[in-house]
Amino acid sequence: MTTPAPDPTARSASTTNQTILTALAIAIAIAITAMSFTLPTFASRLFRPFTSTGARLGITADGSGGASSSVPIPEGAEKATLAAGCFWGVEHMYRKHFGGKGLYDARVGYTGGDLSNPSYRAVCGGNTGHAEALQLHYDPTQITYQQVLEFFYRIHDPTTVNKQGPDTGPQYRSAVYYHSDEQEKIAREVTRKASDQWYKGKVVTEIAPAGRWWDAEDYHQQYLHVNPGGYECPTHFLRTFPPLQ
């Protein structure tokens, strides 16, 4: 019985298939390697740390005259306390916008809750009643409280209850905590106008008297300056609304 000769066409097709599979495997390996370098930066925007060894940056943060806890606040300075979701982005935006224009200090912390000296981990649990908040000290001859509040309503979404973007829980609520009767009056007026003119009547921002303030841990202060690839809530950006009337 005669053995048939090998088919050269079949052998050529097999070799071609092996070459294609080899090239595909190499391409996949290259793609996986590239992802291994980019994933940490991407992941850092999705996962917020509970602890860090990063030290707080001092007065030069953002090039905007940021202050540490030891910087004295001049007599006559005004204070504003606000909550607009993840405090990293809120603080960063206020420093960039008002730095060098009358802003003395901007610190992140916790307010509006019941637990004394709360930790970040406790507040993130959503059961302490605290909001992640920002406290500003500024020169009222250069910055008005109305300007502070109008900027506040431009940089976050005040229409969601206990939520900012993907961050959900009462610690991410929108709130204005006033320090005087005059601040309350201005806060209610600006809130009404912003709701009517910018947000179609849907603003749900809490307006309440300021309570006990607790500074957040040092690694949270000026976090996005120290960690420029850190998490930023997607709702934190400057909206180009027309001036309030």
mmCIF file of C-alpha atoms in Angstrom:
data_model
loop_
_atom_site.group_PDB
_atom_site.id
_atom_site.type_symbol
_atom_site.label_atom_id
_atom_site.label_comp_id
_atom_site.label_asym_id
_atom_site.label_seq_id
_atom_site.Cartn_x
_atom_site.Cartn_y
_atom_site.Cartn_z
ATOM 1 C CA MET A 1 0.000 0.000 0.000
ATOM 2 C CA THR A 2 1.454 3.376 -1.035
ATOM 3 C CA THR A 3 1.608 6.158 1.589
ATOM 4 C CA PRO A 4 0.258 9.433 0.179
ATOM 5 C CA ALA A 5 2.742 12.300 -0.067
ATOM 6 C CA PRO A 6 2.305 15.161 2.447
ATOM 7 C CA ASP A 7 0.145 18.034 1.226
ATOM 8 C CA PRO A 8 2.441 21.148 1.059
ATOM 9 C CA THR A 9 -0.628 23.413 1.096
ATOM 10 C CA ALA A 10 -1.826 22.028 4.453
ATOM 11 C CA ARG A 11 1.656 22.349 5.955
ATOM 12 C CA SER A 12 1.848 26.002 4.825
ATOM 13 C CA ALA A 13 -1.571 26.772 6.365
ATOM 14 C CA SER A 14 -0.526 25.163 9.664
ATOM 15 C CA THR A 15 2.673 27.228 9.764
ATOM 16 C CA THR A 16 0.709 30.422 9.059
ATOM 17 C CA ASN A 17 -1.748 29.671 11.853
ATOM 18 C CA GLN A 18 1.077 29.074 14.310
ATOM 19 C CA THR A 19 2.668 32.390 13.312
ATOM 20 C CA ILE A 20 -0.609 34.263 13.840
ATOM 21 C CA LEU A 21 -1.147 32.659 17.256
ATOM 22 C CA THR A 22 2.416 33.507 18.311
ATOM 23 C CA ALA A 23 2.013 37.136 17.227
ATOM 24 C CA LEU A 24 -1.318 37.371 19.072
ATOM 25 C CA ALA A 25 0.219 35.976 22.267
ATOM 26 C CA ILE A 26 3.040 38.533 22.070
ATOM 27 C CA ALA A 27 0.541 41.387 21.549
ATOM 28 C CA ILE A 28 -1.496 40.270 24.576
ATOM 29 C CA ALA A 29 1.637 40.069 26.727
ATOM 30 C CA ILE A 30 2.646 43.596 25.705
ATOM 31 C CA ALA A 31 -0.853 44.921 26.502
ATOM 32 C CA ILE A 32 -0.851 43.287 29.941
ATOM 33 C CA THR A 33 2.588 44.723 30.682
ATOM 34 C CA ALA A 34 1.421 48.212 29.701
ATOM 35 C CA MET A 35 -1.658 47.894 31.917
ATOM 36 C CA SER A 36 0.498 46.945 34.880
ATOM 37 C CA PHE A 37 2.149 50.348 34.679
ATOM 38 C CA THR A 38 -1.037 52.382 34.276
ATOM 39 C CA LEU A 39 -3.301 50.561 36.715
ATOM 40 C CA PRO A 40 -1.892 52.045 39.942
ATOM 41 C CA THR A 41 -2.614 55.594 38.806
ATOM 42 C CA PHE A 42 -6.110 54.669 37.672
ATOM 43 C CA ALA A 43 -6.812 52.685 40.841
ATOM 44 C CA SER A 44 -5.642 55.557 43.027
ATOM 45 C CA ARG A 45 -8.597 57.571 41.742
ATOM 46 C CA LEU A 46 -11.047 54.827 42.681
ATOM 47 C CA PHE A 47 -9.901 53.797 46.142
ATOM 48 C CA ARG A 48 -9.515 56.294 48.979
ATOM 49 C CA PRO A 49 -6.945 55.305 51.647
ATOM 50 C CA PHE A 50 -7.738 55.096 55.342
ATOM 51 C CA THR A 51 -4.131 55.658 56.362
ATOM 52 C CA SER A 52 -1.071 57.275 54.871
ATOM 53 C CA THR A 53 2.460 58.168 55.834
ATOM 54 C CA GLY A 54 2.377 61.283 53.647
ATOM 55 C CA ALA A 55 3.109 64.473 55.576
ATOM 56 C CA ARG A 56 1.008 67.618 55.260
ATOM 57 C CA LEU A 57 2.507 70.224 52.993
ATOM 58 C CA GLY A 58 2.956 73.709 54.405
ATOM 59 C CA ILE A 59 2.316 77.217 53.248
ATOM 60 C CA THR A 60 3.361 76.793 49.615
ATOM 61 C CA ALA A 61 0.738 74.221 48.613
ATOM 62 C CA ASP A 62 -0.787 74.805 45.170
ATOM 63 C CA GLY A 63 1.244 78.017 44.976
ATOM 64 C CA SER A 64 -1.764 79.660 46.588
ATOM 65 C CA GLY A 65 -0.692 80.562 50.081
ATOM 66 C CA GLY A 66 -2.034 77.472 51.803
ATOM 67 C CA ALA A 67 -1.594 77.366 55.556
ATOM 68 C CA SER A 68 -0.733 74.806 58.186
ATOM 69 C CA SER A 69 -2.426 74.610 61.576
ATOM 70 C CA SER A 70 0.309 76.812 63.071
ATOM 71 C CA VAL A 71 -0.323 79.782 60.779
ATOM 72 C CA PRO A 72 -1.971 82.567 62.796
ATOM 73 C CA ILE A 73 -5.333 83.850 61.614
ATOM 74 C CA PRO A 74 -5.407 87.672 61.595
ATOM 75 C CA GLU A 75 -7.932 89.517 63.701
ATOM 76 C CA GLY A 76 -11.026 90.369 61.682
ATOM 77 C CA ALA A 77 -10.845 87.231 59.525
ATOM 78 C CA GLU A 78 -14.137 85.624 58.539
ATOM 79 C CA LYS A 79 -14.814 81.903 58.783
ATOM 80 C CA ALA A 80 -16.911 79.718 56.476
ATOM 81 C CA THR A 81 -17.725 76.026 56.884
ATOM 82 C CA LEU A 82 -18.988 74.008 53.916
ATOM 83 C CA ALA A 83 -19.554 70.395 52.875
ATOM 84 C CA ALA A 84 -19.668 69.302 49.240
ATOM 85 C CA GLY A 85 -18.624 65.672 49.103
ATOM 86 C CA CYS A 86 -15.073 64.321 49.209
ATOM 87 C CA PHE A 87 -13.154 67.095 50.948
ATOM 88 C CA TRP A 88 -9.932 66.545 48.987
ATOM 89 C CA GLY A 89 -11.280 68.094 45.797
ATOM 90 C CA VAL A 90 -13.266 70.828 47.560
ATOM 91 C CA GLU A 91 -10.216 72.096 49.440
ATOM 92 C CA HIS A 92 -8.042 71.880 46.332
ATOM 93 C CA MET A 93 -10.453 73.980 44.267
ATOM 94 C CA TYR A 94 -10.870 76.695 46.903
ATOM 95 C CA ARG A 95 -7.102 77.022 47.319
ATOM 96 C CA LYS A 96 -6.553 77.297 43.586
ATOM 97 C CA HIS A 97 -9.345 79.827 43.091
ATOM 98 C CA PHE A 98 -8.914 82.079 46.142
ATOM 99 C CA GLY A 99 -5.238 81.549 46.972
ATOM 100 C CA GLY A 100 -3.366 84.842 47.014
ATOM 101 C CA LYS A 101 -6.662 86.735 46.861
ATOM 102 C CA GLY A 102 -7.493 86.965 50.553
ATOM 103 C CA LEU A 103 -7.625 83.311 51.615
ATOM 104 C CA TYR A 104 -5.730 82.808 54.879
ATOM 105 C CA ASP A 105 -6.375 79.134 55.488
ATOM 106 C CA ALA A 106 -8.354 76.151 54.182
ATOM 107 C CA ARG A 107 -8.566 72.998 56.253
ATOM 108 C CA VAL A 108 -10.498 69.783 55.824
ATOM 109 C CA GLY A 109 -12.246 68.101 58.710
ATOM 110 C CA TYR A 110 -15.453 66.733 60.143
ATOM 111 C CA THR A 111 -18.538 68.492 61.483
ATOM 112 C CA GLY A 112 -22.246 67.969 62.038
ATOM 113 C CA GLY A 113 -21.947 64.698 63.939
ATOM 114 C CA ASP A 114 -22.153 63.306 67.459
ATOM 115 C CA LEU A 115 -18.885 61.412 67.967
ATOM 116 C CA SER A 116 -16.027 63.303 69.627
ATOM 117 C CA ASN A 117 -12.706 63.400 67.778
ATOM 118 C CA PRO A 118 -13.881 61.149 64.918
ATOM 119 C CA SER A 119 -11.429 59.341 62.694
ATOM 120 C CA TYR A 120 -11.616 59.192 58.911
ATOM 121 C CA ARG A 121 -12.421 55.491 59.078
ATOM 122 C CA ALA A 122 -15.293 56.128 61.499
ATOM 123 C CA VAL A 123 -16.739 58.950 59.384
ATOM 124 C CA CYS A 124 -16.487 56.818 56.230
ATOM 125 C CA GLY A 125 -18.680 54.257 57.950
ATOM 126 C CA GLY A 126 -21.533 56.758 57.624
ATOM 127 C CA ASN A 127 -22.780 56.271 61.187
ATOM 128 C CA THR A 128 -21.220 59.197 63.101
ATOM 129 C CA GLY A 129 -23.420 61.895 61.569
ATOM 130 C CA HIS A 130 -20.413 63.912 60.412
ATOM 131 C CA ALA A 131 -19.895 65.417 56.987
ATOM 132 C CA GLU A 132 -16.544 65.655 55.259
ATOM 133 C CA ALA A 133 -16.181 69.422 55.305
ATOM 134 C CA LEU A 134 -13.966 72.399 54.555
ATOM 135 C CA GLN A 135 -13.331 75.332 56.868
ATOM 136 C CA LEU A 136 -12.044 78.575 55.382
ATOM 137 C CA HIS A 137 -10.560 81.659 57.025
ATOM 138 C CA TYR A 138 -10.391 84.671 54.741
ATOM 139 C CA ASP A 139 -10.069 88.440 54.562
ATOM 140 C CA PRO A 140 -13.613 89.861 54.232
ATOM 141 C CA THR A 141 -12.230 93.007 52.589
ATOM 142 C CA GLN A 142 -11.066 90.864 49.648
ATOM 143 C CA ILE A 143 -13.516 87.947 49.631
ATOM 144 C CA THR A 144 -17.203 88.148 50.493
ATOM 145 C CA TYR A 145 -19.256 85.350 51.999
ATOM 146 C CA GLN A 146 -21.522 85.531 48.972
ATOM 147 C CA GLN A 147 -18.538 84.860 46.698
ATOM 148 C CA VAL A 148 -17.575 81.878 48.847
ATOM 149 C CA LEU A 149 -21.081 80.449 48.485
ATOM 150 C CA GLU A 150 -21.505 81.145 44.787
ATOM 151 C CA PHE A 151 -18.241 79.307 44.149
ATOM 152 C CA PHE A 152 -19.507 76.482 46.377
ATOM 153 C CA TYR A 153 -22.576 76.021 44.173
ATOM 154 C CA ARG A 154 -20.477 76.081 41.010
ATOM 155 C CA ILE A 155 -18.070 73.289 42.005
ATOM 156 C CA HIS A 156 -20.331 70.422 43.121
ATOM 157 C CA ASP A 157 -23.747 68.892 42.544
ATOM 158 C CA PRO A 158 -26.118 70.178 45.264
ATOM 159 C CA THR A 159 -29.126 68.269 43.922
ATOM 160 C CA THR A 160 -28.300 64.809 45.316
ATOM 161 C CA VAL A 161 -29.120 63.750 48.883
ATOM 162 C CA ASN A 162 -26.192 62.198 50.776
ATOM 163 C CA LYS A 163 -24.316 61.620 47.551
ATOM 164 C CA GLN A 164 -21.672 63.181 45.323
ATOM 165 C CA GLY A 165 -20.884 61.282 42.144
ATOM 166 C CA PRO A 166 -19.956 57.688 43.069
ATOM 167 C CA ASP A 167 -19.496 58.626 46.764
ATOM 168 C CA THR A 168 -22.607 57.681 48.721
ATOM 169 C CA GLY A 169 -23.466 58.260 52.378
ATOM 170 C CA PRO A 170 -24.394 61.117 54.749
ATOM 171 C CA GLN A 171 -20.724 62.067 55.061
ATOM 172 C CA TYR A 172 -20.878 63.270 51.427
ATOM 173 C CA ARG A 173 -23.908 65.544 51.858
ATOM 174 C CA SER A 174 -24.092 69.090 50.558
ATOM 175 C CA ALA A 175 -24.249 71.550 53.455
ATOM 176 C CA VAL A 176 -23.590 75.138 54.531
ATOM 177 C CA TYR A 177 -22.876 75.621 58.233
ATOM 178 C CA TYR A 178 -23.276 79.278 59.184
ATOM 179 C CA HIS A 179 -21.437 81.100 61.988
ATOM 180 C CA SER A 180 -23.718 84.113 62.416
ATOM 181 C CA ASP A 181 -27.210 85.374 61.689
ATOM 182 C CA GLU A 182 -25.816 87.377 58.788
ATOM 183 C CA GLN A 183 -24.203 84.285 57.291
ATOM 184 C CA GLU A 184 -27.489 82.395 57.625
ATOM 185 C CA LYS A 185 -29.351 85.159 55.808
ATOM 186 C CA ILE A 186 -26.821 85.217 52.968
ATOM 187 C CA ALA A 187 -26.682 81.415 52.774
ATOM 188 C CA ARG A 188 -30.439 81.083 52.394
ATOM 189 C CA GLU A 189 -30.607 83.841 49.787
ATOM 190 C CA VAL A 190 -27.730 82.512 47.679
ATOM 191 C CA THR A 191 -29.074 78.959 47.969
ATOM 192 C CA ARG A 192 -32.528 80.041 46.800
ATOM 193 C CA LYS A 193 -31.093 81.903 43.824
ATOM 194 C CA ALA A 194 -28.715 79.086 42.864
ATOM 195 C CA SER A 195 -31.535 76.577 43.070
ATOM 196 C CA ASP A 196 -33.908 78.670 40.962
ATOM 197 C CA GLN A 197 -31.440 79.985 38.386
ATOM 198 C CA TRP A 198 -28.847 77.213 38.096
ATOM 199 C CA TYR A 199 -30.439 73.952 39.215
ATOM 200 C CA LYS A 200 -34.130 74.163 38.226
ATOM 201 C CA GLY A 201 -35.285 74.265 41.856
ATOM 202 C CA LYS A 202 -33.623 70.972 42.776
ATOM 203 C CA VAL A 203 -31.005 72.070 45.354
ATOM 204 C CA VAL A 204 -31.141 69.945 48.536
ATOM 205 C CA THR A 205 -28.227 71.569 50.391
ATOM 206 C CA GLU A 206 -28.557 71.508 54.177
ATOM 207 C CA ILE A 207 -28.298 74.929 55.877
ATOM 208 C CA ALA A 208 -27.604 74.657 59.605
ATOM 209 C CA PRO A 209 -25.711 76.377 62.418
ATOM 210 C CA ALA A 210 -22.029 75.462 62.639
ATOM 211 C CA GLY A 211 -21.258 72.916 65.340
ATOM 212 C CA ARG A 212 -18.086 71.410 66.746
ATOM 213 C CA TRP A 213 -15.274 71.225 64.208
ATOM 214 C CA TRP A 214 -12.680 68.469 64.125
ATOM 215 C CA ASP A 215 -9.596 68.736 61.911
ATOM 216 C CA ALA A 216 -9.080 65.703 59.697
ATOM 217 C CA GLU A 217 -5.863 63.732 60.001
ATOM 218 C CA ASP A 218 -2.751 65.485 58.709
ATOM 219 C CA TYR A 219 -2.441 63.349 55.574
ATOM 220 C CA HIS A 220 -5.790 64.687 54.345
ATOM 221 C CA GLN A 221 -4.658 68.324 54.415
ATOM 222 C CA GLN A 222 -3.824 69.543 50.888
ATOM 223 C CA TYR A 223 -4.089 65.925 49.797
ATOM 224 C CA LEU A 224 -4.298 66.536 46.055
ATOM 225 C CA HIS A 225 -1.222 68.730 46.098
ATOM 226 C CA VAL A 226 0.813 66.040 47.842
ATOM 227 C CA ASN A 227 -0.845 63.311 45.732
ATOM 228 C CA PRO A 228 -1.651 64.873 42.334
ATOM 229 C CA GLY A 229 -2.839 61.513 40.975
ATOM 230 C CA GLY A 230 -5.193 61.010 43.907
ATOM 231 C CA TYR A 231 -8.933 60.488 43.774
ATOM 232 C CA GLU A 232 -11.067 63.393 42.532
ATOM 233 C CA CYS A 233 -14.854 63.179 42.662
ATOM 234 C CA PRO A 234 -16.142 63.577 39.067
ATOM 235 C CA THR A 235 -18.748 66.152 40.208
ATOM 236 C CA HIS A 236 -16.019 68.543 41.362
ATOM 237 C CA PHE A 237 -15.414 70.929 38.492
ATOM 238 C CA LEU A 238 -16.125 74.620 37.872
ATOM 239 C CA ARG A 239 -19.465 75.139 36.160
ATOM 240 C CA THR A 240 -19.846 78.110 33.807
ATOM 241 C CA PHE A 241 -23.192 79.430 34.999
ATOM 242 C CA PRO A 242 -24.257 83.038 34.329
ATOM 243 C CA PRO A 243 -24.008 85.394 37.339
ATOM 244 C CA LEU A 244 -26.832 85.138 39.856
ATOM 245 C CA GLN A 245 -29.418 87.893 39.555
#
